[in-house]
Amino acid sequence: MRLDKFICHHTGISRVEAKRVLRQGLVTHNDEVIKDPSFKVNDDTNIEFNGRSYGPVKPRYFMLNKLANTLCSTIDEEYPSVLSDMDLPHTKGLHIAGRLDVDTTGLVLITDDGQWSHQITSPKKQCMKRYRVWLAEPLAPDAEERFKEGVQLHSELELTKPALLNRITNTEVQLSISEGKYHQVKRMFGAIDNKVVQLHREKIGDITLDPELGEGEWRALTEQEINSVWQK
């Protein structure tokens, strides 16, 4: 990581301001003044600035129980961002690992580790996501088999990948898919002449939404949860 970015991350000041304090000789590394904004900060770097010592930047990983009518974005737009209620000192580098529609609730993973989130979002990784789905009409008797074989989505040339459908009642199901096409769950049920009225994500890979988290609440991931993504 560049030194100017490192300073921004730890202090919240702008990149322009970080470069200014560097030019003024206010930042040291191992008691040596560093003025170069592009100076590389390593895992063992210790930077001193404004009377404080800052260690290396460590990646951050969180789970959030997403509310309906919030946006999987880092900024507020038509709807508030999911980050709005997260009391974190610096959110600029954070991003969503697997977005949800504005009206969908449940598990959202948030990180500033791009390689980690790639393990979740890359189609090649086929990371499974499990949803709880409530339907407008009773489920067709052959729905499980049709989802297992793959369904034809409107405007798509190929069938969806095999999906696991678990019937709870005729209008409530669990669905596990390994893809992340646009509005995929809603479109899959539309392909079998049904309609999703409520959608909630319960699980991503081996990470399950913490039942202790209320709507809009969040917590840091455990080491086990973080490492589970790399073990796929």
mmCIF file of C-alpha atoms in Angstrom:
data_model
loop_
_atom_site.group_PDB
_atom_site.id
_atom_site.type_symbol
_atom_site.label_atom_id
_atom_site.label_comp_id
_atom_site.label_asym_id
_atom_site.label_seq_id
_atom_site.Cartn_x
_atom_site.Cartn_y
_atom_site.Cartn_z
ATOM 1 C CA MET A 1 0.000 0.000 0.000
ATOM 2 C CA ARG A 2 1.192 3.535 -0.794
ATOM 3 C CA LEU A 3 2.117 5.693 2.195
ATOM 4 C CA ASP A 4 -0.381 8.446 1.352
ATOM 5 C CA LYS A 5 -3.176 5.872 1.159
ATOM 6 C CA PHE A 6 -1.980 4.326 4.447
ATOM 7 C CA ILE A 7 -2.224 7.723 6.166
ATOM 8 C CA CYS A 8 -5.710 8.329 4.732
ATOM 9 C CA HIS A 9 -6.864 4.914 5.958
ATOM 10 C CA HIS A 10 -5.695 5.472 9.536
ATOM 11 C CA THR A 11 -6.551 9.156 9.973
ATOM 12 C CA GLY A 12 -9.490 9.850 7.659
ATOM 13 C CA ILE A 13 -7.794 12.846 6.027
ATOM 14 C CA SER A 14 -7.915 13.321 2.244
ATOM 15 C CA ARG A 15 -5.203 12.174 -0.159
ATOM 16 C CA VAL A 16 -4.354 15.834 -0.875
ATOM 17 C CA GLU A 17 -3.941 16.543 2.847
ATOM 18 C CA ALA A 18 -1.825 13.390 3.295
ATOM 19 C CA LYS A 19 0.566 14.542 0.570
ATOM 20 C CA ARG A 20 0.782 17.966 2.215
ATOM 21 C CA VAL A 21 1.854 16.576 5.613
ATOM 22 C CA LEU A 22 4.372 14.340 3.846
ATOM 23 C CA ARG A 23 5.922 17.335 2.073
ATOM 24 C CA GLN A 24 6.169 19.085 5.442
ATOM 25 C CA GLY A 25 8.241 16.205 6.832
ATOM 26 C CA LEU A 26 5.689 15.281 9.502
ATOM 27 C CA VAL A 27 5.721 11.520 8.825
ATOM 28 C CA THR A 28 8.486 9.133 9.866
ATOM 29 C CA HIS A 29 9.275 5.467 9.265
ATOM 30 C CA ASN A 30 11.677 3.939 11.777
ATOM 31 C CA ASP A 31 12.641 7.485 12.855
ATOM 32 C CA GLU A 32 13.438 8.475 9.261
ATOM 33 C CA VAL A 33 11.390 11.256 7.649
ATOM 34 C CA ILE A 34 9.551 10.038 4.553
ATOM 35 C CA LYS A 35 8.228 12.579 2.041
ATOM 36 C CA ASP A 36 7.479 10.265 -0.897
ATOM 37 C CA PRO A 37 3.685 9.560 -1.151
ATOM 38 C CA SER A 38 4.403 6.378 -3.153
ATOM 39 C CA PHE A 39 6.622 4.870 -0.412
ATOM 40 C CA LYS A 40 5.488 1.250 -0.001
ATOM 41 C CA VAL A 41 4.060 0.286 3.379
ATOM 42 C CA ASN A 42 4.829 -3.391 4.163
ATOM 43 C CA ASP A 43 3.393 -5.819 6.699
ATOM 44 C CA ASP A 44 6.017 -4.844 9.288
ATOM 45 C CA THR A 45 5.853 -1.081 8.667
ATOM 46 C CA ASN A 46 5.506 1.247 11.630
ATOM 47 C CA ILE A 47 4.613 4.835 10.734
ATOM 48 C CA GLU A 48 4.615 7.790 13.112
ATOM 49 C CA PHE A 49 2.521 10.867 12.423
ATOM 50 C CA ASN A 50 1.139 13.664 14.600
ATOM 51 C CA GLY A 51 2.527 12.085 17.770
ATOM 52 C CA ARG A 52 0.931 8.686 17.136
ATOM 53 C CA SER A 53 2.286 5.366 15.929
ATOM 54 C CA TYR A 54 0.392 3.355 13.303
ATOM 55 C CA GLY A 55 0.943 -0.312 12.536
ATOM 56 C CA PRO A 56 0.226 -2.144 9.276
ATOM 57 C CA VAL A 57 -3.210 -2.033 7.691
ATOM 58 C CA LYS A 58 -5.056 -5.303 8.200
ATOM 59 C CA PRO A 59 -7.967 -6.319 5.967
ATOM 60 C CA ARG A 60 -11.427 -6.022 7.515
ATOM 61 C CA TYR A 61 -14.300 -8.482 7.175
ATOM 62 C CA PHE A 62 -17.900 -8.002 8.334
ATOM 63 C CA MET A 63 -21.319 -9.592 8.059
ATOM 64 C CA LEU A 64 -24.468 -7.478 8.021
ATOM 65 C CA ASN A 65 -28.120 -8.434 8.357
ATOM 66 C CA LYS A 66 -29.453 -6.236 5.568
ATOM 67 C CA LEU A 67 -32.691 -4.339 5.950
ATOM 68 C CA ALA A 68 -35.206 -4.043 3.131
ATOM 69 C CA ASN A 69 -35.059 -0.767 1.204
ATOM 70 C CA THR A 70 -31.328 -0.342 1.679
ATOM 71 C CA LEU A 71 -28.818 -0.354 -1.135
ATOM 72 C CA CYS A 72 -25.770 -2.605 -1.519
ATOM 73 C CA SER A 73 -23.599 0.383 -2.279
ATOM 74 C CA THR A 74 -20.926 2.358 -0.436
ATOM 75 C CA ILE A 75 -22.778 5.666 -0.903
ATOM 76 C CA ASP A 76 -26.352 6.820 -0.322
ATOM 77 C CA GLU A 77 -28.341 7.136 -3.541
ATOM 78 C CA GLU A 78 -32.119 6.767 -3.965
ATOM 79 C CA TYR A 79 -32.038 4.445 -0.943
ATOM 80 C CA PRO A 80 -29.606 4.567 2.007
ATOM 81 C CA SER A 81 -26.394 2.561 1.690
ATOM 82 C CA VAL A 82 -26.029 -0.560 3.842
ATOM 83 C CA LEU A 83 -22.936 1.142 5.290
ATOM 84 C CA SER A 84 -24.967 4.064 6.634
ATOM 85 C CA ASP A 85 -25.633 2.456 10.004
ATOM 86 C CA MET A 86 -22.194 0.863 10.410
ATOM 87 C CA ASP A 87 -20.275 2.872 12.989
ATOM 88 C CA LEU A 88 -16.839 2.443 11.413
ATOM 89 C CA PRO A 89 -14.066 5.052 11.349
ATOM 90 C CA HIS A 90 -13.121 4.561 7.688
ATOM 91 C CA THR A 91 -15.463 3.016 5.116
ATOM 92 C CA LYS A 92 -13.922 4.361 1.909
ATOM 93 C CA GLY A 93 -12.075 1.153 0.969
ATOM 94 C CA LEU A 94 -14.911 -1.223 1.867
ATOM 95 C CA HIS A 95 -17.010 -2.975 -0.761
ATOM 96 C CA ILE A 96 -19.843 -5.503 -0.914
ATOM 97 C CA ALA A 97 -18.932 -9.136 -1.624
ATOM 98 C CA GLY A 98 -22.131 -10.261 -3.329
ATOM 99 C CA ARG A 99 -24.861 -7.654 -3.635
ATOM 100 C CA LEU A 100 -28.560 -8.003 -2.878
ATOM 101 C CA ASP A 101 -31.528 -6.251 -4.480
ATOM 102 C CA VAL A 102 -32.856 -3.234 -2.628
ATOM 103 C CA ASP A 103 -35.935 -5.137 -1.346
ATOM 104 C CA THR A 104 -34.018 -8.328 -0.407
ATOM 105 C CA THR A 105 -32.957 -8.867 3.210
ATOM 106 C CA GLY A 106 -30.343 -10.994 4.935
ATOM 107 C CA LEU A 107 -26.653 -11.804 4.779
ATOM 108 C CA VAL A 108 -24.286 -9.288 3.213
ATOM 109 C CA LEU A 109 -20.492 -9.640 3.442
ATOM 110 C CA ILE A 110 -18.389 -6.467 3.494
ATOM 111 C CA THR A 111 -14.607 -6.243 3.181
ATOM 112 C CA ASP A 112 -11.668 -4.255 1.833
ATOM 113 C CA ASP A 113 -9.876 -7.444 0.715
ATOM 114 C CA GLY A 114 -10.419 -7.720 -3.030
ATOM 115 C CA GLN A 115 -8.869 -11.172 -3.414
ATOM 116 C CA TRP A 116 -11.084 -12.553 -0.631
ATOM 117 C CA SER A 117 -14.273 -11.154 -2.160
ATOM 118 C CA HIS A 118 -13.229 -12.509 -5.564
ATOM 119 C CA GLN A 119 -13.482 -16.021 -4.089
ATOM 120 C CA ILE A 120 -17.167 -15.280 -3.445
ATOM 121 C CA THR A 121 -18.188 -13.318 -6.524
ATOM 122 C CA SER A 122 -16.208 -14.956 -9.335
ATOM 123 C CA PRO A 123 -18.436 -17.257 -11.451
ATOM 124 C CA LYS A 124 -15.523 -19.695 -11.722
ATOM 125 C CA LYS A 125 -15.535 -20.261 -7.942
ATOM 126 C CA GLN A 126 -19.219 -21.338 -7.928
ATOM 127 C CA CYS A 127 -19.736 -20.185 -4.347
ATOM 128 C CA MET A 128 -23.106 -21.453 -3.092
ATOM 129 C CA LYS A 129 -25.659 -18.978 -1.708
ATOM 130 C CA ARG A 130 -28.774 -20.083 0.167
ATOM 131 C CA TYR A 131 -31.999 -18.089 0.198
ATOM 132 C CA ARG A 132 -35.329 -18.299 1.998
ATOM 133 C CA VAL A 133 -38.056 -17.534 -0.532
ATOM 134 C CA TRP A 134 -41.746 -16.770 -0.067
ATOM 135 C CA LEU A 135 -43.943 -17.203 -3.152
ATOM 136 C CA ALA A 136 -47.205 -15.745 -4.413
ATOM 137 C CA GLU A 137 -48.578 -19.090 -5.657
ATOM 138 C CA PRO A 138 -48.273 -22.724 -4.524
ATOM 139 C CA LEU A 139 -45.116 -24.341 -5.855
ATOM 140 C CA ALA A 140 -45.483 -26.638 -8.870
ATOM 141 C CA PRO A 141 -45.132 -30.361 -8.018
ATOM 142 C CA ASP A 142 -42.125 -30.772 -10.334
ATOM 143 C CA ALA A 143 -40.312 -27.588 -9.274
ATOM 144 C CA GLU A 144 -37.500 -29.397 -7.449
ATOM 145 C CA GLU A 145 -36.638 -31.469 -10.508
ATOM 146 C CA ARG A 146 -36.849 -28.514 -12.882
ATOM 147 C CA PHE A 147 -34.483 -26.458 -10.740
ATOM 148 C CA LYS A 148 -32.085 -29.391 -10.449
ATOM 149 C CA GLU A 149 -31.970 -29.664 -14.244
ATOM 150 C CA GLY A 150 -31.683 -25.892 -14.768
ATOM 151 C CA VAL A 151 -34.349 -23.480 -15.988
ATOM 152 C CA GLN A 152 -34.474 -21.179 -19.001
ATOM 153 C CA LEU A 153 -34.409 -17.527 -17.976
ATOM 154 C CA HIS A 154 -35.879 -14.882 -20.233
ATOM 155 C CA SER A 155 -33.223 -13.409 -22.583
ATOM 156 C CA GLU A 156 -30.664 -16.080 -21.548
ATOM 157 C CA LEU A 157 -29.287 -18.582 -24.076
ATOM 158 C CA GLU A 158 -28.239 -21.252 -21.566
ATOM 159 C CA LEU A 159 -30.044 -22.941 -18.692
ATOM 160 C CA THR A 160 -29.162 -21.950 -15.159
ATOM 161 C CA LYS A 161 -26.723 -24.198 -13.322
ATOM 162 C CA PRO A 162 -28.310 -26.944 -11.191
ATOM 163 C CA ALA A 163 -29.964 -25.511 -8.091
ATOM 164 C CA LEU A 164 -31.135 -27.204 -4.896
ATOM 165 C CA LEU A 165 -34.750 -26.453 -3.979
ATOM 166 C CA ASN A 166 -36.004 -27.496 -0.540
ATOM 167 C CA ARG A 167 -39.774 -27.200 -0.062
ATOM 168 C CA ILE A 168 -40.772 -25.992 3.422
ATOM 169 C CA THR A 169 -44.422 -25.352 2.511
ATOM 170 C CA ASN A 170 -46.042 -24.901 -0.882
ATOM 171 C CA THR A 171 -45.327 -21.175 -0.709
ATOM 172 C CA GLU A 172 -42.080 -21.120 1.316
ATOM 173 C CA VAL A 173 -38.821 -22.717 0.158
ATOM 174 C CA GLN A 174 -35.054 -22.711 0.565
ATOM 175 C CA LEU A 175 -33.057 -22.289 -2.629
ATOM 176 C CA SER A 176 -29.294 -22.795 -3.037
ATOM 177 C CA ILE A 177 -27.605 -21.501 -6.196
ATOM 178 C CA SER A 178 -23.986 -21.138 -7.317
ATOM 179 C CA GLU A 179 -24.536 -18.282 -9.772
ATOM 180 C CA GLY A 180 -25.222 -14.593 -9.342
ATOM 181 C CA LYS A 181 -27.122 -13.481 -12.425
ATOM 182 C CA TYR A 182 -29.149 -10.269 -12.335
ATOM 183 C CA HIS A 183 -32.314 -10.830 -10.228
ATOM 184 C CA GLN A 184 -31.650 -14.552 -10.651
ATOM 185 C CA VAL A 185 -33.848 -15.991 -7.887
ATOM 186 C CA LYS A 186 -36.843 -13.899 -8.927
ATOM 187 C CA ARG A 187 -36.314 -14.760 -12.589
ATOM 188 C CA MET A 188 -35.996 -18.490 -11.849
ATOM 189 C CA PHE A 189 -39.381 -18.609 -10.174
ATOM 190 C CA GLY A 190 -40.823 -16.412 -12.906
ATOM 191 C CA ALA A 191 -39.629 -19.055 -15.392
ATOM 192 C CA ILE A 192 -41.906 -21.618 -13.701
ATOM 193 C CA ASP A 193 -44.887 -19.234 -13.576
ATOM 194 C CA ASN A 194 -44.554 -18.076 -9.990
ATOM 195 C CA LYS A 195 -43.589 -14.839 -8.272
ATOM 196 C CA VAL A 196 -41.275 -14.065 -5.342
ATOM 197 C CA VAL A 197 -42.979 -11.882 -2.739
ATOM 198 C CA GLN A 198 -40.178 -11.926 -0.162
ATOM 199 C CA LEU A 199 -36.511 -12.921 -0.393
ATOM 200 C CA HIS A 200 -33.932 -13.386 2.364
ATOM 201 C CA ARG A 201 -30.324 -14.602 2.028
ATOM 202 C CA GLU A 202 -29.276 -16.986 4.804
ATOM 203 C CA LYS A 203 -25.852 -18.261 3.780
ATOM 204 C CA ILE A 204 -22.833 -17.592 1.532
ATOM 205 C CA GLY A 205 -20.430 -20.511 1.182
ATOM 206 C CA ASP A 206 -19.903 -21.765 4.738
ATOM 207 C CA ILE A 207 -20.796 -18.419 6.328
ATOM 208 C CA THR A 208 -24.285 -18.402 7.842
ATOM 209 C CA LEU A 209 -26.080 -15.253 8.954
ATOM 210 C CA ASP A 210 -25.675 -14.944 12.725
ATOM 211 C CA PRO A 211 -29.128 -15.469 14.312
ATOM 212 C CA GLU A 212 -28.143 -13.020 17.048
ATOM 213 C CA LEU A 213 -27.983 -10.145 14.564
ATOM 214 C CA GLY A 214 -31.160 -8.106 14.338
ATOM 215 C CA GLU A 215 -32.168 -6.328 11.139
ATOM 216 C CA GLY A 216 -29.544 -3.723 10.266
ATOM 217 C CA GLU A 217 -27.034 -5.088 12.805
ATOM 218 C CA TRP A 218 -23.515 -6.230 11.936
ATOM 219 C CA ARG A 219 -20.389 -7.814 13.404
ATOM 220 C CA ALA A 220 -16.829 -8.664 12.399
ATOM 221 C CA LEU A 221 -16.292 -12.131 10.934
ATOM 222 C CA THR A 222 -14.468 -14.738 12.980
ATOM 223 C CA GLU A 223 -11.149 -16.155 11.804
ATOM 224 C CA GLN A 224 -12.905 -19.422 11.004
ATOM 225 C CA GLU A 225 -15.477 -17.640 8.842
ATOM 226 C CA ILE A 226 -12.791 -15.651 7.032
ATOM 227 C CA ASN A 227 -10.636 -18.721 6.360
ATOM 228 C CA SER A 228 -13.601 -20.775 5.121
ATOM 229 C CA VAL A 229 -13.674 -18.692 1.951
ATOM 230 C CA TRP A 230 -10.064 -19.629 1.082
ATOM 231 C CA GLN A 231 -10.718 -23.337 1.678
ATOM 232 C CA LYS A 232 -13.036 -23.657 -1.316
#
